[in-house]
């Protein structure tokens, strides 16, 4: 595994070897092994954080790998429908129009379902691209096809970015719902 790879798997491997080396240092009394083991664990923590680093803007996600992905269209449309539905609900409540309020509530709920469908599509598609990229890259590496290996690495990075973008939105929504339920 290369030093510039910010994969979750690499961070787990480094954390495990660091913990093992630190434990050996504790048993043998070697402060050098303990320090090196702790340094590997610290590096693993940084790798893990980097592997999950994303920047999310409406409609797009960028990751630490440099990949940029466009969100599934259902995510954007669903978000729009939620906003319009909420506005209708609000105006219906102000004006006393129960039909406008109900229409807004219905559009908001449909938007939530549509956005969730888009998030699932991005999440599952991202995982699929990561697996295909990883397996294809391994085969290309064994066969020595550097061009294919680079394309598979790009596919993996794009899949990871799509997956992380969906995860970020799903977690943000879960946090908002949790906060709202505790009020």
PDB file of C-alpha atoms in Angstrom:
ATOM      1  CA  UNK A   1       0.000   0.000   0.000  1.00  0.00           C
ATOM      2  CA  UNK A   2       1.425   3.335  -1.004  1.00  0.00           C
ATOM      3  CA  UNK A   3       1.971   6.125   1.490  1.00  0.00           C
ATOM      4  CA  UNK A   4      -0.333   8.527  -0.371  1.00  0.00           C
ATOM      5  CA  UNK A   5      -3.302   6.145  -0.316  1.00  0.00           C
ATOM      6  CA  UNK A   6      -5.937   7.383   2.097  1.00  0.00           C
ATOM      7  CA  UNK A   7      -7.951   4.206   2.306  1.00  0.00           C
ATOM      8  CA  UNK A   8      -9.956   3.060   5.274  1.00  0.00           C
ATOM      9  CA  UNK A   9      -8.458  -0.423   4.926  1.00  0.00           C
ATOM     10  CA  UNK A  10      -4.924   0.990   5.087  1.00  0.00           C
ATOM     11  CA  UNK A  11      -5.808   2.921   8.232  1.00  0.00           C
ATOM     12  CA  UNK A  12      -7.158  -0.245   9.889  1.00  0.00           C
ATOM     13  CA  UNK A  13      -4.027  -2.223   8.939  1.00  0.00           C
ATOM     14  CA  UNK A  14      -1.752   0.552  10.247  1.00  0.00           C
ATOM     15  CA  UNK A  15      -3.753   0.884  13.479  1.00  0.00           C
ATOM     16  CA  UNK A  16      -3.559  -2.862  14.062  1.00  0.00           C
ATOM     17  CA  UNK A  17       0.181  -3.101  13.389  1.00  0.00           C
ATOM     18  CA  UNK A  18       0.753  -0.029  15.537  1.00  0.00           C
ATOM     19  CA  UNK A  19      -1.205  -1.504  18.434  1.00  0.00           C
ATOM     20  CA  UNK A  20       0.660  -4.806  18.072  1.00  0.00           C
ATOM     21  CA  UNK A  21       4.059  -3.084  17.977  1.00  0.00           C
ATOM     22  CA  UNK A  22       3.151  -0.953  20.985  1.00  0.00           C
ATOM     23  CA  UNK A  23       1.999  -4.047  22.902  1.00  0.00           C
ATOM     24  CA  UNK A  24       5.257  -5.836  22.116  1.00  0.00           C
ATOM     25  CA  UNK A  25       7.132  -2.765  23.322  1.00  0.00           C
ATOM     26  CA  UNK A  26       5.157  -2.836  26.569  1.00  0.00           C
ATOM     27  CA  UNK A  27       5.864  -6.522  27.130  1.00  0.00           C
ATOM     28  CA  UNK A  28       9.579  -6.259  26.292  1.00  0.00           C
ATOM     29  CA  UNK A  29      10.028  -2.886  27.967  1.00  0.00           C
ATOM     30  CA  UNK A  30      11.155  -1.290  24.693  1.00  0.00           C
ATOM     31  CA  UNK A  31      10.115   2.372  24.756  1.00  0.00           C
ATOM     32  CA  UNK A  32      11.276   2.646  21.130  1.00  0.00           C
ATOM     33  CA  UNK A  33       8.761   0.005  20.000  1.00  0.00           C
ATOM     34  CA  UNK A  34       6.072   1.635  22.104  1.00  0.00           C
ATOM     35  CA  UNK A  35       6.766   5.037  20.527  1.00  0.00           C
ATOM     36  CA  UNK A  36       6.869   3.603  16.988  1.00  0.00           C
ATOM     37  CA  UNK A  37       3.649   1.709  17.605  1.00  0.00           C
ATOM     38  CA  UNK A  38       1.928   4.836  18.895  1.00  0.00           C
ATOM     39  CA  UNK A  39       3.226   6.793  15.882  1.00  0.00           C
ATOM     40  CA  UNK A  40       1.688   4.170  13.552  1.00  0.00           C
ATOM     41  CA  UNK A  41      -1.607   4.421  15.406  1.00  0.00           C
ATOM     42  CA  UNK A  42      -1.564   8.219  15.122  1.00  0.00           C
ATOM     43  CA  UNK A  43      -0.792   7.928  11.400  1.00  0.00           C
ATOM     44  CA  UNK A  44      -3.688   5.461  11.044  1.00  0.00           C
ATOM     45  CA  UNK A  45      -6.062   7.962  12.690  1.00  0.00           C
ATOM     46  CA  UNK A  46      -4.971  10.647  10.210  1.00  0.00           C
ATOM     47  CA  UNK A  47      -5.348   8.209   7.278  1.00  0.00           C
ATOM     48  CA  UNK A  48      -8.838   7.291   8.415  1.00  0.00           C
ATOM     49  CA  UNK A  49      -9.861  10.949   8.675  1.00  0.00           C
ATOM     50  CA  UNK A  50      -8.383  11.690   5.234  1.00  0.00           C
ATOM     51  CA  UNK A  51     -10.167   8.707   3.678  1.00  0.00           C
ATOM     52  CA  UNK A  52     -13.496  10.148   4.845  1.00  0.00           C
ATOM     53  CA  UNK A  53     -12.766  13.783   3.956  1.00  0.00           C
ATOM     54  CA  UNK A  54     -15.352  15.246   1.581  1.00  0.00           C
ATOM     55  CA  UNK A  55     -16.571  18.664   0.624  1.00  0.00           C
ATOM     56  CA  UNK A  56     -20.287  18.759  -0.085  1.00  0.00           C
ATOM     57  CA  UNK A  57     -21.970  21.521  -2.046  1.00  0.00           C
ATOM     58  CA  UNK A  58     -25.490  21.337  -3.462  1.00  0.00           C
ATOM     59  CA  UNK A  59     -25.458  18.839  -6.305  1.00  0.00           C
ATOM     60  CA  UNK A  60     -21.787  17.821  -6.043  1.00  0.00           C
ATOM     61  CA  UNK A  61     -19.250  16.107  -3.794  1.00  0.00           C
ATOM     62  CA  UNK A  62     -15.447  16.420  -3.850  1.00  0.00           C
ATOM     63  CA  UNK A  63     -13.140  14.094  -1.949  1.00  0.00           C
ATOM     64  CA  UNK A  64      -9.548  14.012  -0.761  1.00  0.00           C
ATOM     65  CA  UNK A  65      -8.695  11.846  -3.800  1.00  0.00           C
ATOM     66  CA  UNK A  66      -9.499  14.812  -6.068  1.00  0.00           C
ATOM     67  CA  UNK A  67     -12.580  13.156  -7.564  1.00  0.00           C
ATOM     68  CA  UNK A  68     -15.721  15.231  -8.043  1.00  0.00           C
ATOM     69  CA  UNK A  69     -19.100  13.595  -8.499  1.00  0.00           C
ATOM     70  CA  UNK A  70     -22.495  14.948  -9.444  1.00  0.00           C
ATOM     71  CA  UNK A  71     -25.347  13.835  -7.203  1.00  0.00           C
ATOM     72  CA  UNK A  72     -28.051  11.537  -8.535  1.00  0.00           C
ATOM     73  CA  UNK A  73     -30.783  13.745 -10.108  1.00  0.00           C
ATOM     74  CA  UNK A  74     -33.364  12.392  -7.628  1.00  0.00           C
ATOM     75  CA  UNK A  75     -31.390  13.985  -4.791  1.00  0.00           C
ATOM     76  CA  UNK A  76     -31.552  17.442  -6.360  1.00  0.00           C
ATOM     77  CA  UNK A  77     -35.188  17.133  -7.446  1.00  0.00           C
ATOM     78  CA  UNK A  78     -36.171  15.730  -4.063  1.00  0.00           C
ATOM     79  CA  UNK A  79     -34.515  18.601  -2.238  1.00  0.00           C
ATOM     80  CA  UNK A  80     -36.283  21.098  -4.520  1.00  0.00           C
ATOM     81  CA  UNK A  81     -39.662  19.427  -3.909  1.00  0.00           C
ATOM     82  CA  UNK A  82     -39.094  19.520  -0.159  1.00  0.00           C
ATOM     83  CA  UNK A  83     -38.344  23.239  -0.292  1.00  0.00           C
ATOM     84  CA  UNK A  84     -41.371  24.051  -2.465  1.00  0.00           C
ATOM     85  CA  UNK A  85     -43.571  21.772  -0.369  1.00  0.00           C
ATOM     86  CA  UNK A  86     -42.465  23.467   2.846  1.00  0.00           C
ATOM     87  CA  UNK A  87     -43.165  26.882   1.328  1.00  0.00           C
ATOM     88  CA  UNK A  88     -46.670  25.774   0.304  1.00  0.00           C
ATOM     89  CA  UNK A  89     -47.289  24.402   3.788  1.00  0.00           C
ATOM     90  CA  UNK A  90     -46.162  27.687   5.326  1.00  0.00           C
ATOM     91  CA  UNK A  91     -48.254  29.867   3.006  1.00  0.00           C
ATOM     92  CA  UNK A  92     -51.237  27.551   3.454  1.00  0.00           C
ATOM     93  CA  UNK A  93     -50.882  27.883   7.211  1.00  0.00           C
ATOM     94  CA  UNK A  94     -50.678  31.690   7.000  1.00  0.00           C
ATOM     95  CA  UNK A  95     -53.653  32.040   4.686  1.00  0.00           C
ATOM     96  CA  UNK A  96     -55.742  29.311   6.305  1.00  0.00           C
ATOM     97  CA  UNK A  97     -55.848  27.295   3.087  1.00  0.00           C
ATOM     98  CA  UNK A  98     -55.968  23.689   4.236  1.00  0.00           C
ATOM     99  CA  UNK A  99     -55.776  22.400   0.652  1.00  0.00           C
ATOM    100  CA  UNK A 100     -52.548  24.367  -0.044  1.00  0.00           C
ATOM    101  CA  UNK A 101     -51.142  23.242   3.296  1.00  0.00           C
ATOM    102  CA  UNK A 102     -51.996  19.578   2.544  1.00  0.00           C
ATOM    103  CA  UNK A 103     -50.596  19.882  -0.984  1.00  0.00           C
ATOM    104  CA  UNK A 104     -47.363  21.281   0.427  1.00  0.00           C
ATOM    105  CA  UNK A 105     -47.098  18.532   3.026  1.00  0.00           C
ATOM    106  CA  UNK A 106     -47.637  15.917   0.289  1.00  0.00           C
ATOM    107  CA  UNK A 107     -44.984  17.499  -1.973  1.00  0.00           C
ATOM    108  CA  UNK A 108     -42.550  17.734   0.933  1.00  0.00           C
ATOM    109  CA  UNK A 109     -43.005  14.031   1.779  1.00  0.00           C
ATOM    110  CA  UNK A 110     -42.632  13.007  -1.874  1.00  0.00           C
ATOM    111  CA  UNK A 111     -39.461  15.106  -2.045  1.00  0.00           C
ATOM    112  CA  UNK A 112     -38.058  13.347   1.012  1.00  0.00           C
ATOM    113  CA  UNK A 113     -38.697   9.960  -0.583  1.00  0.00           C
ATOM    114  CA  UNK A 114     -37.215  11.103  -3.887  1.00  0.00           C
ATOM    115  CA  UNK A 115     -34.093  12.455  -2.191  1.00  0.00           C
ATOM    116  CA  UNK A 116     -33.687   9.230  -0.191  1.00  0.00           C
ATOM    117  CA  UNK A 117     -33.939   7.201  -3.408  1.00  0.00           C
ATOM    118  CA  UNK A 118     -31.184   9.329  -4.952  1.00  0.00           C
ATOM    119  CA  UNK A 119     -28.998   8.911  -1.871  1.00  0.00           C
ATOM    120  CA  UNK A 120     -29.397   5.126  -2.038  1.00  0.00           C
ATOM    121  CA  UNK A 121     -28.551   5.185  -5.762  1.00  0.00           C
ATOM    122  CA  UNK A 122     -25.385   7.202  -5.106  1.00  0.00           C
ATOM    123  CA  UNK A 123     -24.393   5.055  -2.124  1.00  0.00           C
ATOM    124  CA  UNK A 124     -24.905   1.707  -3.880  1.00  0.00           C
ATOM    125  CA  UNK A 125     -23.399   2.983  -7.138  1.00  0.00           C
ATOM    126  CA  UNK A 126     -20.410   4.282  -5.206  1.00  0.00           C
ATOM    127  CA  UNK A 127     -19.818   0.950  -3.516  1.00  0.00           C
ATOM    128  CA  UNK A 128     -20.147  -0.833  -6.847  1.00  0.00           C
ATOM    129  CA  UNK A 129     -17.603   1.493  -8.491  1.00  0.00           C
ATOM    130  CA  UNK A 130     -15.213   1.043  -5.559  1.00  0.00           C
ATOM    131  CA  UNK A 131     -15.394  -2.749  -5.762  1.00  0.00           C
ATOM    132  CA  UNK A 132     -15.065  -2.788  -9.556  1.00  0.00           C
ATOM    133  CA  UNK A 133     -12.196  -0.302  -9.384  1.00  0.00           C
ATOM    134  CA  UNK A 134     -10.386  -2.288  -6.715  1.00  0.00           C
ATOM    135  CA  UNK A 135     -10.769  -5.669  -8.411  1.00  0.00           C
ATOM    136  CA  UNK A 136     -10.081  -4.315 -11.897  1.00  0.00           C
ATOM    137  CA  UNK A 137      -7.052  -2.415 -10.625  1.00  0.00           C
ATOM    138  CA  UNK A 138      -5.671  -5.546  -8.997  1.00  0.00           C
ATOM    139  CA  UNK A 139      -6.050  -7.544 -12.219  1.00  0.00           C
ATOM    140  CA  UNK A 140      -4.542  -4.720 -14.279  1.00  0.00           C
ATOM    141  CA  UNK A 141      -1.631  -4.531 -11.841  1.00  0.00           C
ATOM    142  CA  UNK A 142      -0.958  -8.261 -12.115  1.00  0.00           C
ATOM    143  CA  UNK A 143      -1.111  -8.124 -15.920  1.00  0.00           C
ATOM    144  CA  UNK A 144       1.040  -4.989 -16.004  1.00  0.00           C
ATOM    145  CA  UNK A 145      -1.563  -2.864 -17.796  1.00  0.00           C
ATOM    146  CA  UNK A 146      -0.798   0.539 -16.265  1.00  0.00           C
ATOM    147  CA  UNK A 147      -3.370   2.385 -18.394  1.00  0.00           C
ATOM    148  CA  UNK A 148      -6.188   0.133 -17.214  1.00  0.00           C
ATOM    149  CA  UNK A 149      -4.882   0.301 -13.657  1.00  0.00           C
ATOM    150  CA  UNK A 150      -5.079   4.110 -13.743  1.00  0.00           C
ATOM    151  CA  UNK A 151      -8.651   3.978 -15.091  1.00  0.00           C
ATOM    152  CA  UNK A 152      -9.694   1.524 -12.390  1.00  0.00           C
ATOM    153  CA  UNK A 153      -8.106   3.731  -9.707  1.00  0.00           C
ATOM    154  CA  UNK A 154     -10.094   6.666 -11.111  1.00  0.00           C
ATOM    155  CA  UNK A 155     -13.292   4.564 -11.012  1.00  0.00           C
ATOM    156  CA  UNK A 156     -12.535   3.605  -7.394  1.00  0.00           C
ATOM    157  CA  UNK A 157     -11.956   7.254  -6.425  1.00  0.00           C
ATOM    158  CA  UNK A 158     -15.164   8.365  -8.129  1.00  0.00           C
ATOM    159  CA  UNK A 159     -17.130   5.616  -6.381  1.00  0.00           C
ATOM    160  CA  UNK A 160     -15.632   6.527  -3.030  1.00  0.00           C
ATOM    161  CA  UNK A 161     -16.564  10.172  -3.545  1.00  0.00           C
ATOM    162  CA  UNK A 162     -20.156   9.320  -4.481  1.00  0.00           C
ATOM    163  CA  UNK A 163     -20.467   7.003  -1.485  1.00  0.00           C
ATOM    164  CA  UNK A 164     -18.994   9.549   0.949  1.00  0.00           C
ATOM    165  CA  UNK A 165     -21.272  12.311  -0.395  1.00  0.00           C
ATOM    166  CA  UNK A 166     -24.349  10.159   0.146  1.00  0.00           C
ATOM    167  CA  UNK A 167     -23.113   9.130   3.608  1.00  0.00           C
ATOM    168  CA  UNK A 168     -22.594  12.765   4.584  1.00  0.00           C
ATOM    169  CA  UNK A 169     -26.134  13.741   3.551  1.00  0.00           C
ATOM    170  CA  UNK A 170     -27.668  10.676   5.214  1.00  0.00           C
ATOM    171  CA  UNK A 171     -25.822  11.392   8.475  1.00  0.00           C
ATOM    172  CA  UNK A 172     -26.738  15.086   8.346  1.00  0.00           C
ATOM    173  CA  UNK A 173     -30.417  14.187   7.943  1.00  0.00           C
ATOM    174  CA  UNK A 174     -30.238  11.615  10.761  1.00  0.00           C
ATOM    175  CA  UNK A 175     -28.590  14.182  13.055  1.00  0.00           C
ATOM    176  CA  UNK A 176     -31.279  16.763  12.231  1.00  0.00           C
ATOM    177  CA  UNK A 177     -34.055  14.248  12.914  1.00  0.00           C
ATOM    178  CA  UNK A 178     -32.407  13.205  16.167  1.00  0.00           C
ATOM    179  CA  UNK A 179     -32.086  16.811  17.281  1.00  0.00           C
ATOM    180  CA  UNK A 180     -35.709  17.531  16.336  1.00  0.00           C
ATOM    181  CA  UNK A 181     -36.975  14.482  18.239  1.00  0.00           C
ATOM    182  CA  UNK A 182     -35.192  15.614  21.414  1.00  0.00           C
ATOM    183  CA  UNK A 183     -36.901  19.012  21.483  1.00  0.00           C
TER     184      UNK A 183
END
